[in-house]
XYZ file of C-alpha atoms in Angstrom:
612
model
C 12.898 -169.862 -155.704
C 13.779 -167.222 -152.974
C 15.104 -164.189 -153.725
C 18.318 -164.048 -154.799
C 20.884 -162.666 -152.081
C 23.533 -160.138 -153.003
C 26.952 -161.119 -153.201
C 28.656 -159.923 -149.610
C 32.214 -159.044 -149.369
C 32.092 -158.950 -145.185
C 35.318 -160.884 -143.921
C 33.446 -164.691 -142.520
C 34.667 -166.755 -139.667
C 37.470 -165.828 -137.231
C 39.259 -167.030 -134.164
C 36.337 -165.141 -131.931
C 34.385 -168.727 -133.357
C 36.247 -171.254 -131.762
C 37.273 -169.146 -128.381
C 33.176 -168.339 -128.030
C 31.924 -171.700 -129.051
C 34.613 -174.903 -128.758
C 33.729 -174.420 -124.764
C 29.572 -174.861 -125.749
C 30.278 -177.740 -127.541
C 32.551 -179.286 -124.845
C 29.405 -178.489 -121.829
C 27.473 -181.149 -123.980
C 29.999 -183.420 -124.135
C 30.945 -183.770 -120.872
C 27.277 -184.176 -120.315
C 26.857 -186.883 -122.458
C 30.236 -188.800 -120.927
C 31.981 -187.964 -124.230
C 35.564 -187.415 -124.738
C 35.263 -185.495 -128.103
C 33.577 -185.325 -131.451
C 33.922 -185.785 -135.021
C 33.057 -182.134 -137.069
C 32.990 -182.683 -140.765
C 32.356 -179.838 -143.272
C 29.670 -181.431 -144.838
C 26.074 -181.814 -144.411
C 23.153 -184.255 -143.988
C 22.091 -184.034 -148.279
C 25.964 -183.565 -149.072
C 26.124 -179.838 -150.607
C 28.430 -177.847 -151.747
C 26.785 -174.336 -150.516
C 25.649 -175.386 -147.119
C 22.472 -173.584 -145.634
C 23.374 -170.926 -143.097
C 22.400 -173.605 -140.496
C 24.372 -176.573 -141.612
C 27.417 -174.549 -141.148
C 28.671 -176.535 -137.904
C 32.574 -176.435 -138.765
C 32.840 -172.118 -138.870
C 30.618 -171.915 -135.914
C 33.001 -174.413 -133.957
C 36.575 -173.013 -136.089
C 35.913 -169.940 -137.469
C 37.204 -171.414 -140.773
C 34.826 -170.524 -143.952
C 36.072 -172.921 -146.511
C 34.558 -175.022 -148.874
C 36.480 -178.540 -147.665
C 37.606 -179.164 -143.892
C 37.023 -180.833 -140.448
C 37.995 -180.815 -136.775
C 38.162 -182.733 -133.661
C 36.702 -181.510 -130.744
C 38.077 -183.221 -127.656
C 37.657 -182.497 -124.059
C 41.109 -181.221 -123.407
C 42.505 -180.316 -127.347
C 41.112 -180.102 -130.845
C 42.350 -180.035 -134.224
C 41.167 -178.197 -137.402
C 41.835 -180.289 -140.747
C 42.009 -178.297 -144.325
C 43.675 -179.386 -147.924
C 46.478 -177.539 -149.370
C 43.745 -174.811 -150.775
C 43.578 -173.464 -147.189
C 46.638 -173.679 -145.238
C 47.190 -169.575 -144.983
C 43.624 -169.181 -144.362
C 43.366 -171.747 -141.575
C 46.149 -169.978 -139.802
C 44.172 -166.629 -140.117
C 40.458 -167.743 -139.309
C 41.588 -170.669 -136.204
C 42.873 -169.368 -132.962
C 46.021 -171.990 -133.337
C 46.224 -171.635 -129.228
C 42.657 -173.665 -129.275
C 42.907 -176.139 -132.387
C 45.652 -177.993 -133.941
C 46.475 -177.280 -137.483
C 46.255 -180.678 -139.670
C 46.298 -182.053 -143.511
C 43.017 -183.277 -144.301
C 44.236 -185.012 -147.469
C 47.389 -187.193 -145.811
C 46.342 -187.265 -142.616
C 42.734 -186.271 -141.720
C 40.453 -186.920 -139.254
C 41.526 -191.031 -139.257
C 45.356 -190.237 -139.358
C 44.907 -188.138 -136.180
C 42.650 -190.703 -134.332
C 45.049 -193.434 -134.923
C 47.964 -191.499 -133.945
C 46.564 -188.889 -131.219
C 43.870 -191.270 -129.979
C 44.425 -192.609 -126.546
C 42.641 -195.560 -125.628
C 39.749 -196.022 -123.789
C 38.233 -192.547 -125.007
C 34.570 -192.447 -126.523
C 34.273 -190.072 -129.526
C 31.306 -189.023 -130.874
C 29.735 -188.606 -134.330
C 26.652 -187.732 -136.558
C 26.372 -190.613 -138.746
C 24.047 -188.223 -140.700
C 26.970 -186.177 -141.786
C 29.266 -189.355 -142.855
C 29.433 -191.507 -145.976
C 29.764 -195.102 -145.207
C 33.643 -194.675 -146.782
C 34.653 -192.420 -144.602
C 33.147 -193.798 -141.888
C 34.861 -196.714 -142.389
C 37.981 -195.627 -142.408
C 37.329 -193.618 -139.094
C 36.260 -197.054 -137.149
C 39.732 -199.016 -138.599
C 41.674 -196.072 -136.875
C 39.289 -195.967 -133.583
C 39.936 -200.003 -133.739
C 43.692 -199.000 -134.201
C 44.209 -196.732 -131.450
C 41.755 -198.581 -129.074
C 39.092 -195.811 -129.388
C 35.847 -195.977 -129.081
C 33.480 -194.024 -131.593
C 29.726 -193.608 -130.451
C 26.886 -192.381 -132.911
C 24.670 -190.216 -131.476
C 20.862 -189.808 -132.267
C 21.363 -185.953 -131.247
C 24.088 -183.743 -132.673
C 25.650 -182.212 -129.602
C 26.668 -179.486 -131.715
C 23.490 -178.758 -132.774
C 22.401 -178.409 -128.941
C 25.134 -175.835 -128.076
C 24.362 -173.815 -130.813
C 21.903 -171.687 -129.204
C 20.860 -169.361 -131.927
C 21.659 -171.390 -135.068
C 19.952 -169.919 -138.166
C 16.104 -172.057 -138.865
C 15.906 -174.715 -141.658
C 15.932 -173.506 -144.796
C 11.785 -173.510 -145.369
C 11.982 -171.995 -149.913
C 9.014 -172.725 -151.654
C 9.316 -175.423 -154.070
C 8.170 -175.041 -157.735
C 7.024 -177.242 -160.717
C 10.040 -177.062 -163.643
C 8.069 -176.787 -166.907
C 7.880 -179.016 -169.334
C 9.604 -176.757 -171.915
C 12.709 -176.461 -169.889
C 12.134 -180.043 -168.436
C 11.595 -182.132 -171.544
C 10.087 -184.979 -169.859
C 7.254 -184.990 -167.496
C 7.791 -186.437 -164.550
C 5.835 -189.933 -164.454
C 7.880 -190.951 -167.772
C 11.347 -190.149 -165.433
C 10.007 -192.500 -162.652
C 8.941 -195.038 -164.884
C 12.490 -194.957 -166.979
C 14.352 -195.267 -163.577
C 11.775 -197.684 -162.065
C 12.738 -199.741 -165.378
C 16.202 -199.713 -164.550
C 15.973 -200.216 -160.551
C 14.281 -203.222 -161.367
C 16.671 -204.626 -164.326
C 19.193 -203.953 -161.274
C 17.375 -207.052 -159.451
C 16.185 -204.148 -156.441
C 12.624 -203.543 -155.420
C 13.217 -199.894 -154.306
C 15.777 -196.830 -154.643
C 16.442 -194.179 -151.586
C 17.776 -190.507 -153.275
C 19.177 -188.490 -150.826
C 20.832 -186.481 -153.024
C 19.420 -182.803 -153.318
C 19.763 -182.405 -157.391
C 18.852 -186.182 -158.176
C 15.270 -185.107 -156.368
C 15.362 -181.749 -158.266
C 15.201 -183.423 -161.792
C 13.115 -186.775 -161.243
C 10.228 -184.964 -159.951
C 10.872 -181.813 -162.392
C 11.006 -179.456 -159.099
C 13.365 -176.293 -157.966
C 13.911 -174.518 -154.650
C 15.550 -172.097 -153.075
C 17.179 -174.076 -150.194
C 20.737 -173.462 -150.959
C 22.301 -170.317 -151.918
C 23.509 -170.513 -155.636
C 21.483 -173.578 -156.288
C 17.621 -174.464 -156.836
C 17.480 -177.141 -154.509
C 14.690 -178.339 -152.770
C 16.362 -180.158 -149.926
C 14.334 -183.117 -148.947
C 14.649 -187.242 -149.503
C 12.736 -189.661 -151.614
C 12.121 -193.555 -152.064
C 11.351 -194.470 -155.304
C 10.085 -198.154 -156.511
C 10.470 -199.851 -159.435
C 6.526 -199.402 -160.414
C 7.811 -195.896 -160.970
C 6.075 -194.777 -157.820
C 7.322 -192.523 -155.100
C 7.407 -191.257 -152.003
C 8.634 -187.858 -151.038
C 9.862 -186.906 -148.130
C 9.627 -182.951 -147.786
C 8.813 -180.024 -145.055
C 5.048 -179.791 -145.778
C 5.861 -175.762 -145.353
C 7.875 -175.640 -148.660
C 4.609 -177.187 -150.899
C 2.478 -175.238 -152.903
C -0.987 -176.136 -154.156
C 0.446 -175.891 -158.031
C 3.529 -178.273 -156.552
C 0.926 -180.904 -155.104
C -0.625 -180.995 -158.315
C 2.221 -181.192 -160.022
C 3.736 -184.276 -158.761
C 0.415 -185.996 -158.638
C -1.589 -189.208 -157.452
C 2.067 -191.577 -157.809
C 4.289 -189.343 -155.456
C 3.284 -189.825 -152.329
C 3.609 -186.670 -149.504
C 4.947 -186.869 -146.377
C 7.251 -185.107 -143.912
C 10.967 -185.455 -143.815
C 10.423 -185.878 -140.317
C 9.107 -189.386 -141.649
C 12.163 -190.254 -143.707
C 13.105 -193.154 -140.832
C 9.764 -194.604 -140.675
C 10.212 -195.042 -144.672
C 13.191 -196.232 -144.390
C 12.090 -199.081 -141.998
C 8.858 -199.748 -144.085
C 11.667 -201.411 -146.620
C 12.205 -204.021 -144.348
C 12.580 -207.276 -146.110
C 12.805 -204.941 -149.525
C 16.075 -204.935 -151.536
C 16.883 -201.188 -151.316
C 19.103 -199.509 -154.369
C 21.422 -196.767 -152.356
C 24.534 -194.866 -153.479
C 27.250 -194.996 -150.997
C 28.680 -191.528 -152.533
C 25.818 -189.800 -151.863
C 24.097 -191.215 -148.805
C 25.249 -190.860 -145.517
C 25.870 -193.704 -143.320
C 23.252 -192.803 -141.360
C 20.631 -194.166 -144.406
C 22.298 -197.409 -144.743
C 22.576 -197.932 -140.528
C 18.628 -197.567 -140.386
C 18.126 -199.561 -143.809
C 20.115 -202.659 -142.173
C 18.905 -202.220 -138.961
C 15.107 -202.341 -140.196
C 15.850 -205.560 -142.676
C 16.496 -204.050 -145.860
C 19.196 -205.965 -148.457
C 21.407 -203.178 -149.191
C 22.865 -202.770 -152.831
C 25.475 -200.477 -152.960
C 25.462 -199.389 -156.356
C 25.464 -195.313 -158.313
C 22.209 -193.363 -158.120
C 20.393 -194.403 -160.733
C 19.113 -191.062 -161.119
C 22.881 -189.420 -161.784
C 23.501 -190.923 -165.355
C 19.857 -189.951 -167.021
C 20.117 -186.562 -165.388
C 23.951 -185.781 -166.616
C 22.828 -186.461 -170.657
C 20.596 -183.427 -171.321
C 17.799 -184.238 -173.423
C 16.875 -182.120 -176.408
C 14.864 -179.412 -174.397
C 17.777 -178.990 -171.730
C 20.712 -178.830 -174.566
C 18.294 -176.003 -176.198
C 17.305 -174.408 -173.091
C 21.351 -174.212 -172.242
C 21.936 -172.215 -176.108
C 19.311 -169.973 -174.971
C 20.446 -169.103 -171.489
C 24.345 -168.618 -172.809
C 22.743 -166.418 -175.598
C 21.706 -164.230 -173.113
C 24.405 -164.469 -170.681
C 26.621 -163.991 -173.179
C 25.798 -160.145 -173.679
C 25.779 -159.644 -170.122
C 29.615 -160.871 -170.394
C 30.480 -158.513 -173.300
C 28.717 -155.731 -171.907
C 30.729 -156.388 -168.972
C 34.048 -157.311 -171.085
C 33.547 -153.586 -172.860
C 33.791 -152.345 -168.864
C 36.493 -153.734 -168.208
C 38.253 -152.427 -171.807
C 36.937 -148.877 -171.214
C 36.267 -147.885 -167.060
C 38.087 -150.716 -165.920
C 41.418 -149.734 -166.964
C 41.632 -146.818 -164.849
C 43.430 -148.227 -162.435
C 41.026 -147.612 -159.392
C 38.632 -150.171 -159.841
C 39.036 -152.731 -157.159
C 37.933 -156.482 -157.531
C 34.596 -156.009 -155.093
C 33.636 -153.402 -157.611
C 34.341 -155.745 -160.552
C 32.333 -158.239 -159.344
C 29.483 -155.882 -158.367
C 29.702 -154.621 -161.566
C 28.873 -157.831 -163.178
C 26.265 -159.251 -160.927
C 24.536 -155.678 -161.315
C 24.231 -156.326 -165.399
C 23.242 -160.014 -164.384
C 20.392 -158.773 -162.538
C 18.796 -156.773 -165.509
C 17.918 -159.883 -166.925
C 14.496 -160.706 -166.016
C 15.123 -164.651 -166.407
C 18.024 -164.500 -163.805
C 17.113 -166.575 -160.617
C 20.519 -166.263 -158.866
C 24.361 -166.865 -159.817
C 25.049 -169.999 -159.950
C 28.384 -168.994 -157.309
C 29.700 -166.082 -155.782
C 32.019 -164.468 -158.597
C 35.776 -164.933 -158.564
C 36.881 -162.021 -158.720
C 40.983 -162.118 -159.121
C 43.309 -159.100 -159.681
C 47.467 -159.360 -159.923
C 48.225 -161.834 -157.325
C 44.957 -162.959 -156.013
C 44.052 -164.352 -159.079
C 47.034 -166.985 -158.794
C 44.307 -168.523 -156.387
C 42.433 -170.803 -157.993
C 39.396 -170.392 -156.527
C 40.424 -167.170 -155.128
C 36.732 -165.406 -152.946
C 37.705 -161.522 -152.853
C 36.741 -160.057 -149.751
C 37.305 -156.665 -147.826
C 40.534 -157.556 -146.361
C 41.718 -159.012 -149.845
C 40.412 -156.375 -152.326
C 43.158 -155.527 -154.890
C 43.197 -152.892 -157.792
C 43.093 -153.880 -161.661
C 46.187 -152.466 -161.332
C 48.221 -151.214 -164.764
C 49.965 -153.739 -166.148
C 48.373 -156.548 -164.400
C 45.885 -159.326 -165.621
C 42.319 -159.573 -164.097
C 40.921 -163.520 -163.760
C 36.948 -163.288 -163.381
C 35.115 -166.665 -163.149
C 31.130 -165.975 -162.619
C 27.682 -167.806 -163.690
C 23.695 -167.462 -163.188
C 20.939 -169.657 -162.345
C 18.243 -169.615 -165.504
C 14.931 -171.368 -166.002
C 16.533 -172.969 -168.727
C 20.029 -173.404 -168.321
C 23.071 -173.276 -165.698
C 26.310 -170.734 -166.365
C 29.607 -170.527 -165.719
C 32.633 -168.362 -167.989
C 35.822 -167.379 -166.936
C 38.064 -164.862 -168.782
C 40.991 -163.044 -168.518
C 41.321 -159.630 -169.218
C 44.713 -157.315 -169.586
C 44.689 -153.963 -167.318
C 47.006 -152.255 -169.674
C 50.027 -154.040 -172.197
C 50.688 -157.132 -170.786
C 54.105 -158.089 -170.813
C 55.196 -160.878 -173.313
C 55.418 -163.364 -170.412
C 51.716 -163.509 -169.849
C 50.933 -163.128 -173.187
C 52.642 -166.313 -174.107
C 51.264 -168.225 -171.435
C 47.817 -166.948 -172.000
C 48.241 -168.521 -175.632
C 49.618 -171.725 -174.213
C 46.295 -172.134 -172.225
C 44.180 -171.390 -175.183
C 46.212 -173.809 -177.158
C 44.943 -176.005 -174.506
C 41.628 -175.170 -174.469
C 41.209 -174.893 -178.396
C 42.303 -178.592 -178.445
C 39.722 -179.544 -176.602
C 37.388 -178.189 -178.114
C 38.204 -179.556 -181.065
C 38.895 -182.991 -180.551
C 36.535 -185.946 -181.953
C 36.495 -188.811 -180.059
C 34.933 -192.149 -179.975
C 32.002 -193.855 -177.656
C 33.666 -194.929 -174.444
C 35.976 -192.308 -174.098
C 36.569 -190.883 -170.565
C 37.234 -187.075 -169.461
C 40.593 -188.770 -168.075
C 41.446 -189.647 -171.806
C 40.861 -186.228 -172.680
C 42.564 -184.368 -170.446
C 45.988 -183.975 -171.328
C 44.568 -182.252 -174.298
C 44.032 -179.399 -172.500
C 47.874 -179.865 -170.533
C 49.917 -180.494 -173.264
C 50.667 -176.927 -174.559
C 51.588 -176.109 -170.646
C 53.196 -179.839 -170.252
C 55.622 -179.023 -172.861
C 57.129 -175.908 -171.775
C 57.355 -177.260 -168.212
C 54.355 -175.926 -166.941
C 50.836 -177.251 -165.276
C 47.948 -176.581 -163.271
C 46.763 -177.798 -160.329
C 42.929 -178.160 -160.814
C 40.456 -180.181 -162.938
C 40.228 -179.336 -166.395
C 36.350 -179.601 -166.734
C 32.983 -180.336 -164.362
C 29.630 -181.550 -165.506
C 27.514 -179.087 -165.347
C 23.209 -178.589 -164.485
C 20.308 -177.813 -165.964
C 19.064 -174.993 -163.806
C 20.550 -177.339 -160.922
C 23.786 -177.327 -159.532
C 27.337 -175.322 -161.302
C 28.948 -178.556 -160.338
C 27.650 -181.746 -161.344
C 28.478 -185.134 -161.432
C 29.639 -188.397 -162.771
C 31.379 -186.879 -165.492
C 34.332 -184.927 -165.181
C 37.592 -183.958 -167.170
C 40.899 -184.573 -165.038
C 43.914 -186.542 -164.081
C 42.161 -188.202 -161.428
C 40.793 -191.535 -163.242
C 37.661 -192.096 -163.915
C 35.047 -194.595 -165.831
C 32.748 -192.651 -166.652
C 32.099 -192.296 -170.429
C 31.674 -189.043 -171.861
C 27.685 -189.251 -173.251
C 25.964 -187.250 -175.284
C 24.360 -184.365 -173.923
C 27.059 -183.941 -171.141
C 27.541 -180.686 -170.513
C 31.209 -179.762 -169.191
C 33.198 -177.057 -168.708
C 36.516 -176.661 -170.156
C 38.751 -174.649 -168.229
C 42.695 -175.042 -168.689
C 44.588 -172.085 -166.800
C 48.074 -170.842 -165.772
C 49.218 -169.470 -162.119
C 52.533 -167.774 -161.196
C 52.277 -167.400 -157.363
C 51.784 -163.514 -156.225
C 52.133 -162.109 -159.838
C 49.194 -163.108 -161.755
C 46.741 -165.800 -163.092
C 44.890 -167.083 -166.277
C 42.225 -169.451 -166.579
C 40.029 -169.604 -169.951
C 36.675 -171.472 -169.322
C 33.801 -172.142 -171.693
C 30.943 -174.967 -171.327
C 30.459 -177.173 -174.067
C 28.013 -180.350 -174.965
C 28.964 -183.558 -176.060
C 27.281 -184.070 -179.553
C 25.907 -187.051 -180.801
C 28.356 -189.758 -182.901
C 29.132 -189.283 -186.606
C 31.244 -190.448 -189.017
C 34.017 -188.387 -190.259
C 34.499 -188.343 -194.017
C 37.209 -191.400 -194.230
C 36.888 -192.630 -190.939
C 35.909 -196.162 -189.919
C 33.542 -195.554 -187.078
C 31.465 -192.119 -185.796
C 32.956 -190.193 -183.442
C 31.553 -187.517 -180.401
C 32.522 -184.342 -180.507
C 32.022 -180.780 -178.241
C 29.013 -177.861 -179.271
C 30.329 -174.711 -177.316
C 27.910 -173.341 -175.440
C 29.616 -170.370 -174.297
C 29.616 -167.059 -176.142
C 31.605 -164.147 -175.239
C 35.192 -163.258 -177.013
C 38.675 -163.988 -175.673
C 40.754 -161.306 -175.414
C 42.782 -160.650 -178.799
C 45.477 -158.421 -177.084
C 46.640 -161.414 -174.953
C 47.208 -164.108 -177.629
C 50.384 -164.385 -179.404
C 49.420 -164.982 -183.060
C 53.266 -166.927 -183.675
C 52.015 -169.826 -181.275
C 48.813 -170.757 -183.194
C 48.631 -172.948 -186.039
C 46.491 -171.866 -188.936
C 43.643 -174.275 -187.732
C 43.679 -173.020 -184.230
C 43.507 -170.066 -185.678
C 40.192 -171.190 -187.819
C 38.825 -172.429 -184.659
C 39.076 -168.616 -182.832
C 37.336 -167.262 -185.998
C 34.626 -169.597 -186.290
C 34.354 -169.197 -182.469
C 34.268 -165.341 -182.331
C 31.913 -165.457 -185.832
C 29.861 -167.420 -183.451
C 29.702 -165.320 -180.928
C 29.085 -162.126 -182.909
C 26.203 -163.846 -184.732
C 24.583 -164.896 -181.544
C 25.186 -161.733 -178.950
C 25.746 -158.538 -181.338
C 21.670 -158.618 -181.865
C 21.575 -158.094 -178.056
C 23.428 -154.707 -177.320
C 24.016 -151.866 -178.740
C 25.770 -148.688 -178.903
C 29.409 -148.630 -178.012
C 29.151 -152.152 -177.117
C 28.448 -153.222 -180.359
C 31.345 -151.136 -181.949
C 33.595 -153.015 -179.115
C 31.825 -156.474 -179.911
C 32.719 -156.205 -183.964
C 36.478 -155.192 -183.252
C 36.410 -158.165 -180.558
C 35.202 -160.475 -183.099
C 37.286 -159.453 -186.340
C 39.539 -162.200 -188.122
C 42.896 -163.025 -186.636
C 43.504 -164.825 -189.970
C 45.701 -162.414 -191.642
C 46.256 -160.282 -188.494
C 49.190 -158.838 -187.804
C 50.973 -160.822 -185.044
């Protein structure tokens, strides 16, 4: 991997974007007899942390959020953003330039149906649209009598004179002891399954499915190993990959052997039309439309089914459950080292949220196994933390103010396992209000960590679990309750997934989600207790009829005594927090030392018995 890059603070976007570049974009329009263009947030491999130069929608807005789009026409423009971003859209978009629009009722389809005026030609990248969405975008074009045009070249992409180089990280063999499975046995398992699937070939596209088949990492995307590149692979188990020759080392070649082919991603449409006459496996979630226009177009069948690489590579095998314990052993003491901070120097009152989070990344770092975080920290004092994904930054920075709860939500990047903890810390005696919703959420998040369940079961089955403490007093939250989670890949990972939102995806073991119930009260204050845990194998409960799954936590670092309200838990929720914080003594108090230790034992005691 690169080296990893410092958390920055700086202030991103602006309206000085659009005002310097929306008349660039509109030169190459006009040039190509264009009337506008389609901008979507995301990129050609479908990231969540774009590369520096797939960042098209701030250097056309301004706006720096994770989910958006815009319209660029000749004569107006629109910006689109979800409820997350509707105060920071107004701040980062010069509102004289671009329209401000819902990108979850309305988006970029709503507006072209009912701002579209016939006759205009719109372009788009079909590189940077799934077949879905594209979909929808032609029914509205169709609709309002537009026209929408793909281009081979992304106009964009021409206007923006000094956009940053491809990302060019060297890529790196994953051993076999974090790994456990070499890479020719994951081709021929897949291979196995393409062909069951009645398909001669699959095409990958997406950045972590490459990551884990061929047992490589990179350092293409900040906060992620990710090598970002494109593979076929057949069901012989052979492959081809399709990858700047620039990121390849002579220990990678080797690697990946005689059965993976090499050759440039410049290539990737020649291999796509070699399929012609093939029936081609391709996931319509994760490929752009651009892969399945050039798959149809050069006589591939198309079968529209998951990548097959997703399911395999979300159940952790042995090696990758172990590897995970290890890495949150040693996370874990950089948490209560930084937990002991926050008890001692961080109630002063003067530290600020950019320290906080400097703070932590700076105890992070003197691990020698640290590759990166696997995100930029959340950071959240007194209000800001009623953001759920709150991103301090020099015009935001707050105080752990007295009296106030802190909400810090960090991880790191291991050889052997992916991180990510949130707790919530008192500045000061918190007030009986947030210490009675702080026990509500750990109500929530105690149940679900303790619940057995059967094969079959869905993270939408299990979710109210985690509500129900909150439900019944009238409250909720407006986020997922858990997200798969990587092995030394991505913080975020997919198909499984704990939320309202339904889903079919069985819960399987070796999963590894997060569980992370929480509790917002707009500009006072916010709580959010998150731990990762594995699904374990079945077994039968003494008396039952069938086995049943269950949760290993994987997390170790103590939740904060002061804020729970002993009267709310019942004596085996109260087992669970001793067993939990035995746990966590156990694992982390042979890893500091000193005053931490003394802190770590009185974090740990027994609430059994405790005085409420």
């Amino acid at each position: 991997m690169t080296q990893m890059i410092s958390q920055t603070f700086d202030v991103k976007g602006g309206p000085q974007f659009g005002r310097d570049n929306l008349p660039k974009l509109r030169t190459e329009l006009k040039a190509l007899g264009l009337d506008g263009f389609l901008v979507p947030h995301e990129d050609e491999y479908d990231n969540e942390y774009l590369p520096d130069c797939n960042e098209r929608l701030l250097w056309l807005t301004g706006f720096s959020g994770s989910a958006g789009a815009a319209i660029a026409m000749i004569d107006r423009a629109a910006v689109f953003v979800d409820g997350r971003y509707t105060l920071q859209v107004r701040q980062q978009v010069d509102g004289d330039l671009f329209e401000y629009r819902d990108l979850v009722d309305q988006g970029m389809h709503g507006w072209i149906e009912s701002a579209g005026r016939a006759g205009e030609k719109i372009g788009y990248d079909a590189r940077l649209h799934s077949p879905a969405s594209l979909a929808r975008l032609q029914t509205a074009a169709e609709r309002a009598g537009v026209e929408l045009v793909s281009v081979d070249s992304n106009p964009l992409d021409t206007a923006w004179s000094d956009r940053p180089a491809a990302p060019m990280a060297k890529i790196n063999p994953q051993p076999i002891e974090f790994a456990g499975e070499d890479h020719t046995s994951k081709r021929e398992r897949i291979g196995v399954a393409i062909e069951r699937g009645a398909a001669d070939a699959a095409v990958l596209t997406a950045p972590p499915s490459i990551a884990w088949l061929f047992n490589i990492r990179g350092g293409d995307v900040s906060r992620s190993p990710l090598p970002l590149s494109a593979a076929i692979l057949g069901k012989d188990g052979k492959a081809t990959l399709f990858v700047a020759p620039e990121k390849l080392t002579d220990e990678t070649r080797s690697h990946l052997g005689n059965e993976v082919a090499l050759r440039p991603e410049t290539e990737f449409a020649a291999g796509l039309a070699e399929l012609d006459g093939k029936t081609v496996r391709v996931d319509p979630n994760t490929a752009s439309a651009w892969v399945f226009e050039q798959l149809k177009s050069g006589g591939a069948t198309v079968q529209e089914l998951e990548d097959p690489v997703m399911r395999p590579k979300a159940a952790k095998n042995a090696a990758e459950v172990e590897g995970s314990r290890q890495a949150h052993i040693r996370d874990g003491a950089v948490i209560v080292k930084f937990l002991h901070w926050l008890d001692t120097e961080g109630q002063s009152g003067e530290v600020d949220e950019i320290q906080a989070a400097q703070k932590l990344e700076s105890l992070r770092k003197e691990l020698p196994e640290l590759r990166d975080l696997s995100f930029d920290t959340i950071s959240g004092a007194q209000g800001n933390a009623a953001f759920a994904h709150y991103r301090v930054s020099e015009d935001s920075n707050l105080k752990l103010a007295d009296g106030s709860l802190y909400l810090v939500d960090s991880g790191g990047q291991y050889p052997d396992g992916t991180t990510d903890i949130t707790r919530t810390v008192p500045i000061g005696t918190p007030t009986a209000e947030m210490r009675t919703q702080f026990t509500r959420v750990l109500k929530g998040h105690i149940a679900l960590s303790m619940i057995r369940f059967p094969k079959g079961t869905t993270g939408t089955q299990l979710d109210v679990l985690a509500r129900l403490p909150l439900w019944q007093a009238g409250f909720d939250y407006d986020h997922g309750t858990g997200h798969g989670v990587g092995s030394f890949l991505g913080v975020h990972e997919g198909p499984q997934r704990i939320a309202k939102a339904p889903s079919a995806v069985a819960l399987e073991p070796g999963m590894i989600v997060s569980n992370e119930p929480g509790y917002y009260k707009e500009d006072a204050y916010g709580i959010r207790i998150e731990n990762l845990q594995v699904v374990t194998d079945a077994a039968l409960i003494p008396g039952g009829d069938r086995p049943m799954l269950g949760f290993e936590t994987l997390t170790l670092a103590p939740i904060h005594r002061t804020l729970i309200d002993l009267h709310l838990l019942t004596p085996e929720e109260l087992m669970w927090m001793d067993r939990y914080h035995a746990l966590v003594r156990e694992k982390v108090l042979p890893l500091v030392e000193g005053e931490v230790a003394d802190w770590l034992l009185k974090a740990t005691e027994p609430l059994a018995g405790a005085t409420p």
